[in-house]
Amino acid sequence: MKRLIFTIIICVAASATFAQTTADSTRTTTDSVPKKRLRVKLGMGEDATVISSGERDTAYHAHKAPGFSFGVTFSRIDLGFATLIDHGSFTLSPNNQFLSYRQWKTSNFGFDLVQFGYRFNSAFKIYVSGGFDWTHIRLRRDITIQRNTPVLTYTEDDINYSKNRFSSSYLRIPLSFYYRSYEDASGNYFRLVAGPEIGVLLNGRVKQISEENGKQKFNDDYHFTKLRQGAFIRVGYGLMGIYAKYYFTDMFENSPAQEGLKNFSFGLTLGF
């Protein structure tokens, strides 16, 4: 998490190159003192993220003209559940029973930090973005997934783990096709976003907590697919919505027993 916070700070600092700050003063009949308003644009183009103080954010409410945009963002924040699909079934095959997991504690989390796109009109645009994505599998069995092995391997442990989490982290690069409806009286509107996504493996991790060993963390690639390919869809109204993601490539590579095991995620999304 510390690395994640540091990455966000670096990205925001880098956006200063493209930042545009304006201030205006207004007067009211009851107050003769000018009121300053701060508006910072993190990027280039009409779709770039705008941080404003003292005024309504019009980043999504104005009818936009066609054009390119680029900037730093913090959006498409996904928080949901991850599900393993074994040859089209939600039931794990005998080869994968060691990955039996607690569904309500197996999660997916991700967000985007940068984006580049082109708007065709007020209703439709396309953009490619970059961010991070995590899948946390909460294992039921008291096992340890082994590092540096020819195939995905585990050992049975005589330890009762209060937490046994098997995780992967990816750099995600989705290509989004975005549609929005006309605004209603409150300024909100329906949105539909869908497209392909690729992911580049950053790390795999086993995190365990037990009375015998305390808290332990082990890092390795654990045969997670290094380049995964999938598709996503997001549907919502206003700032919030729901999402679903399915990856066509197997979760693991160079491990024949796990062939056909795939990842499906779904849940809530914010700021898309």
Short mmCIF file of C-alpha atoms in Angstrom, two decimals:
data_model
loop_
_atom_site.label_atom_id
_atom_site.label_comp_id
_atom_site.label_asym_id
_atom_site.label_seq_id
_atom_site.Cartn_x
_atom_site.Cartn_y
_atom_site.Cartn_z
CA MET A 1 0.00 0.00 0.00
CA LYS A 2 2.88 2.38 0.71
CA ARG A 3 4.20 1.80 -2.82
CA LEU A 4 0.72 2.49 -4.20
CA ILE A 5 0.41 5.80 -2.35
CA PHE A 6 3.88 6.79 -3.51
CA THR A 7 2.98 5.97 -7.13
CA ILE A 8 -0.16 8.13 -6.93
CA ILE A 9 1.83 11.05 -5.53
CA ILE A 10 4.41 10.78 -8.35
CA CYS A 11 1.69 10.69 -11.01
CA VAL A 12 -0.09 13.72 -9.59
CA ALA A 13 3.20 15.62 -9.33
CA ALA A 14 4.02 14.77 -12.94
CA SER A 15 0.71 16.25 -14.04
CA ALA A 16 1.94 19.69 -12.97
CA THR A 17 3.43 20.04 -16.44
CA PHE A 18 -0.07 20.11 -17.84
CA ALA A 19 -1.80 21.89 -14.96
CA GLN A 20 -3.71 25.05 -15.69
CA THR A 21 -4.85 27.19 -12.80
CA THR A 22 -7.29 30.06 -13.05
CA ALA A 23 -8.95 32.23 -10.47
CA ASP A 24 -11.81 34.65 -10.75
CA SER A 25 -13.49 36.99 -8.32
CA THR A 26 -17.17 37.48 -7.72
CA ARG A 27 -19.15 39.95 -5.68
CA THR A 28 -22.53 39.61 -4.01
CA THR A 29 -24.90 42.24 -2.77
CA THR A 30 -24.16 41.25 0.83
CA ASP A 31 -20.39 40.84 0.60
CA SER A 32 -18.03 43.32 -1.04
CA VAL A 33 -14.97 41.12 -0.49
CA PRO A 34 -13.96 39.23 -3.66
CA LYS A 35 -14.31 35.46 -3.43
CA LYS A 36 -11.49 33.55 -5.10
CA ARG A 37 -12.13 30.31 -6.91
CA LEU A 38 -9.43 27.80 -7.74
CA ARG A 39 -9.64 25.56 -10.78
CA VAL A 40 -6.87 23.07 -11.64
CA LYS A 41 -6.93 21.06 -14.85
CA LEU A 42 -4.86 17.87 -14.73
CA GLY A 43 -4.08 17.41 -18.38
CA MET A 44 -4.93 18.64 -21.86
CA GLY A 45 -8.27 18.63 -23.65
CA GLU A 46 -11.85 19.14 -22.58
CA ASP A 47 -12.11 15.69 -20.99
CA ALA A 48 -9.14 16.15 -18.67
CA THR A 49 -9.91 15.83 -14.96
CA VAL A 50 -10.72 19.15 -13.27
CA ILE A 51 -10.33 19.88 -9.57
CA SER A 52 -12.29 22.98 -8.59
CA SER A 53 -12.96 24.91 -5.39
CA GLY A 54 -16.01 27.07 -4.90
CA GLU A 55 -17.74 26.12 -8.14
CA ARG A 56 -19.63 23.23 -9.64
CA ASP A 57 -17.46 20.73 -11.49
CA THR A 58 -18.50 20.94 -15.13
CA ALA A 59 -16.06 18.33 -16.42
CA TYR A 60 -18.87 15.99 -17.44
CA HIS A 61 -21.81 18.37 -17.73
CA ALA A 62 -20.80 20.57 -20.65
CA HIS A 63 -21.59 19.54 -24.20
CA LYS A 64 -18.15 18.82 -25.54
CA ALA A 65 -16.67 19.50 -28.95
CA PRO A 66 -14.68 16.78 -30.76
CA GLY A 67 -11.01 16.53 -29.85
CA PHE A 68 -8.19 14.69 -28.11
CA SER A 69 -7.49 14.77 -24.39
CA PHE A 70 -4.76 13.49 -22.11
CA GLY A 71 -4.26 13.70 -18.38
CA VAL A 72 -3.93 12.23 -14.93
CA THR A 73 -7.09 10.80 -13.41
CA PHE A 74 -8.31 8.75 -10.47
CA SER A 75 -11.34 6.97 -11.81
CA ARG A 76 -12.92 3.66 -12.78
CA ILE A 77 -12.47 2.56 -9.15
CA ASP A 78 -13.62 -1.07 -9.04
CA LEU A 79 -14.46 -2.89 -5.83
CA GLY A 80 -16.05 -6.29 -6.11
CA PHE A 81 -15.81 -10.05 -5.89
CA ALA A 82 -13.51 -12.38 -7.81
CA THR A 83 -14.71 -15.80 -8.94
CA LEU A 84 -12.73 -18.70 -10.41
CA ILE A 85 -14.26 -20.45 -13.41
CA ASP A 86 -12.93 -23.95 -14.11
CA HIS A 87 -13.66 -25.07 -17.69
CA GLY A 88 -16.88 -23.04 -17.67
CA SER A 89 -17.98 -24.22 -14.23
CA PHE A 90 -18.06 -22.42 -10.88
CA THR A 91 -17.10 -25.74 -9.25
CA LEU A 92 -13.37 -26.41 -9.07
CA SER A 93 -12.08 -29.61 -10.65
CA PRO A 94 -10.08 -32.12 -8.55
CA ASN A 95 -6.81 -30.66 -9.86
CA ASN A 96 -7.76 -27.25 -8.49
CA GLN A 97 -9.48 -28.18 -5.22
CA PHE A 98 -6.48 -26.87 -3.29
CA LEU A 99 -7.57 -23.38 -4.47
CA SER A 100 -10.95 -23.71 -2.73
CA TYR A 101 -11.73 -20.21 -1.50
CA ARG A 102 -14.11 -18.13 0.62
CA GLN A 103 -16.32 -16.36 -1.93
CA TRP A 104 -17.29 -13.40 0.26
CA LYS A 105 -13.65 -12.71 1.13
CA THR A 106 -12.22 -13.17 -2.36
CA SER A 107 -12.06 -9.72 -3.89
CA ASN A 108 -11.07 -7.58 -6.86
CA PHE A 109 -9.90 -3.98 -6.58
CA GLY A 110 -8.53 -1.60 -9.22
CA PHE A 111 -8.45 1.92 -10.59
CA ASP A 112 -7.04 4.03 -13.46
CA LEU A 113 -4.44 6.78 -13.10
CA VAL A 114 -3.83 8.09 -16.65
CA GLN A 115 -5.88 8.24 -19.83
CA PHE A 116 -5.66 9.36 -23.45
CA GLY A 117 -8.70 9.59 -25.67
CA TYR A 118 -10.69 11.16 -28.46
CA ARG A 119 -14.21 12.55 -28.19
CA PHE A 120 -16.41 12.33 -31.30
CA ASN A 121 -19.35 14.27 -29.83
CA SER A 122 -21.08 14.92 -26.50
CA ALA A 123 -22.36 11.36 -26.30
CA PHE A 124 -19.50 9.16 -27.52
CA LYS A 125 -15.75 8.91 -27.01
CA ILE A 126 -12.98 6.31 -26.90
CA TYR A 127 -9.94 6.29 -24.65
CA VAL A 128 -7.11 4.08 -23.52
CA SER A 129 -6.10 4.27 -19.87
CA GLY A 130 -3.63 2.77 -17.46
CA GLY A 131 -3.94 1.70 -13.85
CA PHE A 132 -3.62 -1.15 -11.38
CA ASP A 133 -5.72 -4.22 -10.59
CA TRP A 134 -5.55 -6.71 -7.69
CA THR A 135 -7.20 -10.09 -7.17
CA HIS A 136 -7.15 -11.50 -3.62
CA ILE A 137 -8.10 -15.17 -3.23
CA ARG A 138 -8.91 -16.11 0.38
CA LEU A 139 -7.97 -19.79 0.61
CA ARG A 140 -9.96 -22.19 2.81
CA ARG A 141 -7.27 -24.82 3.30
CA ASP A 142 -4.15 -24.60 5.45
CA ILE A 143 -1.67 -24.81 2.61
CA THR A 144 1.29 -22.84 1.32
CA ILE A 145 1.69 -22.17 -2.40
CA GLN A 146 5.36 -22.81 -3.16
CA ARG A 147 7.76 -20.39 -4.83
CA ASN A 148 10.22 -21.12 -7.66
CA THR A 149 8.66 -24.42 -8.72
CA PRO A 150 8.36 -25.87 -12.26
CA VAL A 151 4.52 -25.91 -11.96
CA LEU A 152 2.06 -24.48 -9.45
CA THR A 153 2.73 -26.51 -6.29
CA TYR A 154 1.55 -26.43 -2.69
CA THR A 155 2.28 -28.10 0.65
CA GLU A 156 -0.17 -29.12 3.39
CA ASP A 157 0.68 -27.40 6.68
CA ASP A 158 0.03 -28.42 10.30
CA ILE A 159 -0.88 -24.81 11.04
CA ASN A 160 -4.27 -23.18 11.45
CA TYR A 161 -4.09 -19.98 9.40
CA SER A 162 -6.48 -17.23 10.43
CA LYS A 163 -5.73 -15.68 7.03
CA ASN A 164 -4.31 -17.41 3.98
CA ARG A 165 -4.49 -15.09 0.97
CA PHE A 166 -3.19 -15.78 -2.53
CA SER A 167 -2.98 -12.58 -4.60
CA SER A 168 -1.94 -11.19 -7.96
CA SER A 169 -1.36 -7.60 -9.01
CA TYR A 170 -1.45 -6.35 -12.60
CA LEU A 171 -0.86 -3.21 -14.59
CA ARG A 172 -4.16 -2.89 -16.45
CA ILE A 173 -4.56 -1.19 -19.84
CA PRO A 174 -8.20 -1.04 -20.97
CA LEU A 175 -9.49 0.39 -24.24
CA SER A 176 -12.87 1.96 -23.50
CA PHE A 177 -15.79 2.73 -25.79
CA TYR A 178 -17.87 5.24 -23.87
CA TYR A 179 -21.50 6.29 -24.38
CA ARG A 180 -23.56 8.70 -22.29
CA SER A 181 -27.19 9.77 -22.51
CA TYR A 182 -28.58 13.28 -22.23
CA GLU A 183 -28.63 14.80 -18.74
CA ASP A 184 -31.77 14.78 -16.63
CA ALA A 185 -33.01 17.70 -14.52
CA SER A 186 -30.49 16.93 -11.76
CA GLY A 187 -27.54 16.87 -14.17
CA ASN A 188 -27.04 13.10 -14.06
CA TYR A 189 -27.13 10.67 -16.96
CA PHE A 190 -26.83 7.03 -17.95
CA ARG A 191 -23.40 5.71 -18.96
CA LEU A 192 -22.25 2.57 -20.73
CA VAL A 193 -18.56 1.72 -21.11
CA ALA A 194 -17.17 -1.49 -22.58
CA GLY A 195 -14.08 -2.79 -24.33
CA PRO A 196 -11.03 -5.07 -24.23
CA GLU A 197 -8.38 -5.03 -21.53
CA ILE A 198 -4.87 -6.39 -21.25
CA GLY A 199 -2.93 -6.85 -18.04
CA VAL A 200 0.79 -7.12 -17.35
CA LEU A 201 1.74 -9.10 -14.23
CA LEU A 202 3.50 -7.06 -11.57
CA ASN A 203 3.65 -9.53 -8.70
CA GLY A 204 2.16 -12.55 -6.99
CA ARG A 205 1.94 -12.85 -3.22
CA VAL A 206 1.02 -15.27 -0.44
CA LYS A 207 0.05 -13.61 2.84
CA GLN A 208 -0.49 -15.76 5.91
CA ILE A 209 -1.38 -15.05 9.53
CA SER A 210 -1.11 -17.69 12.26
CA GLU A 211 -0.36 -17.94 15.97
CA GLU A 212 2.70 -20.05 15.27
CA ASN A 213 4.39 -17.79 12.70
CA GLY A 214 2.62 -14.46 13.05
CA LYS A 215 2.28 -12.50 9.80
CA GLN A 216 4.22 -13.73 6.77
CA LYS A 217 4.45 -12.53 3.16
CA PHE A 218 6.03 -14.38 0.22
CA ASN A 219 6.47 -12.86 -3.24
CA ASP A 220 6.85 -14.72 -6.52
CA ASP A 221 5.15 -14.86 -9.90
CA TYR A 222 3.47 -18.16 -8.82
CA HIS A 223 2.90 -18.99 -12.49
CA PHE A 224 0.28 -16.26 -12.84
CA THR A 225 -0.20 -15.42 -16.53
CA LYS A 226 2.25 -12.65 -17.36
CA LEU A 227 0.09 -11.11 -20.10
CA ARG A 228 -3.64 -11.61 -19.65
CA GLN A 229 -6.40 -10.59 -22.03
CA GLY A 230 -10.03 -9.96 -21.28
CA ALA A 231 -13.06 -7.71 -21.67
CA PHE A 232 -15.09 -5.52 -19.35
CA ILE A 233 -18.38 -3.65 -19.15
CA ARG A 234 -19.48 -0.83 -16.86
CA VAL A 235 -23.06 0.45 -16.58
CA GLY A 236 -24.21 3.22 -14.31
CA TYR A 237 -26.11 6.39 -13.56
CA GLY A 238 -24.35 9.44 -12.17
CA LEU A 239 -20.98 8.67 -10.60
CA MET A 240 -21.72 5.08 -9.55
CA GLY A 241 -22.45 1.87 -11.39
CA ILE A 242 -21.69 -1.82 -11.66
CA TYR A 243 -18.96 -3.63 -13.58
CA ALA A 244 -18.01 -7.09 -14.77
CA LYS A 245 -14.68 -8.37 -16.14
CA TYR A 246 -13.82 -11.69 -17.70
CA TYR A 247 -10.36 -12.82 -18.77
CA PHE A 248 -10.08 -15.14 -21.77
CA THR A 249 -6.56 -16.25 -20.90
CA ASP A 250 -5.97 -18.80 -18.13
CA MET A 251 -5.06 -17.52 -14.67
CA PHE A 252 -1.87 -19.58 -14.67
CA GLU A 253 0.68 -20.48 -17.32
CA ASN A 254 3.27 -23.26 -17.63
CA SER A 255 1.21 -25.32 -15.20
CA PRO A 256 -0.81 -27.92 -17.18
CA ALA A 257 -3.02 -29.02 -14.26
CA GLN A 258 -4.49 -25.48 -14.06
CA GLU A 259 -5.27 -25.21 -17.77
CA GLY A 260 -8.81 -23.87 -18.30
CA LEU A 261 -8.97 -22.01 -14.96
CA LYS A 262 -10.11 -18.42 -15.56
CA ASN A 263 -10.95 -15.27 -13.61
CA PHE A 264 -14.30 -13.46 -13.52
CA SER A 265 -14.90 -10.34 -11.41
CA PHE A 266 -17.96 -8.18 -10.73
CA GLY A 267 -19.03 -5.47 -8.32
CA LEU A 268 -19.41 -1.71 -7.88
CA THR A 269 -17.54 0.95 -9.82
CA LEU A 270 -17.11 4.63 -8.97
CA GLY A 271 -16.15 7.65 -11.07
CA PHE A 272 -16.36 6.30 -14.61
#
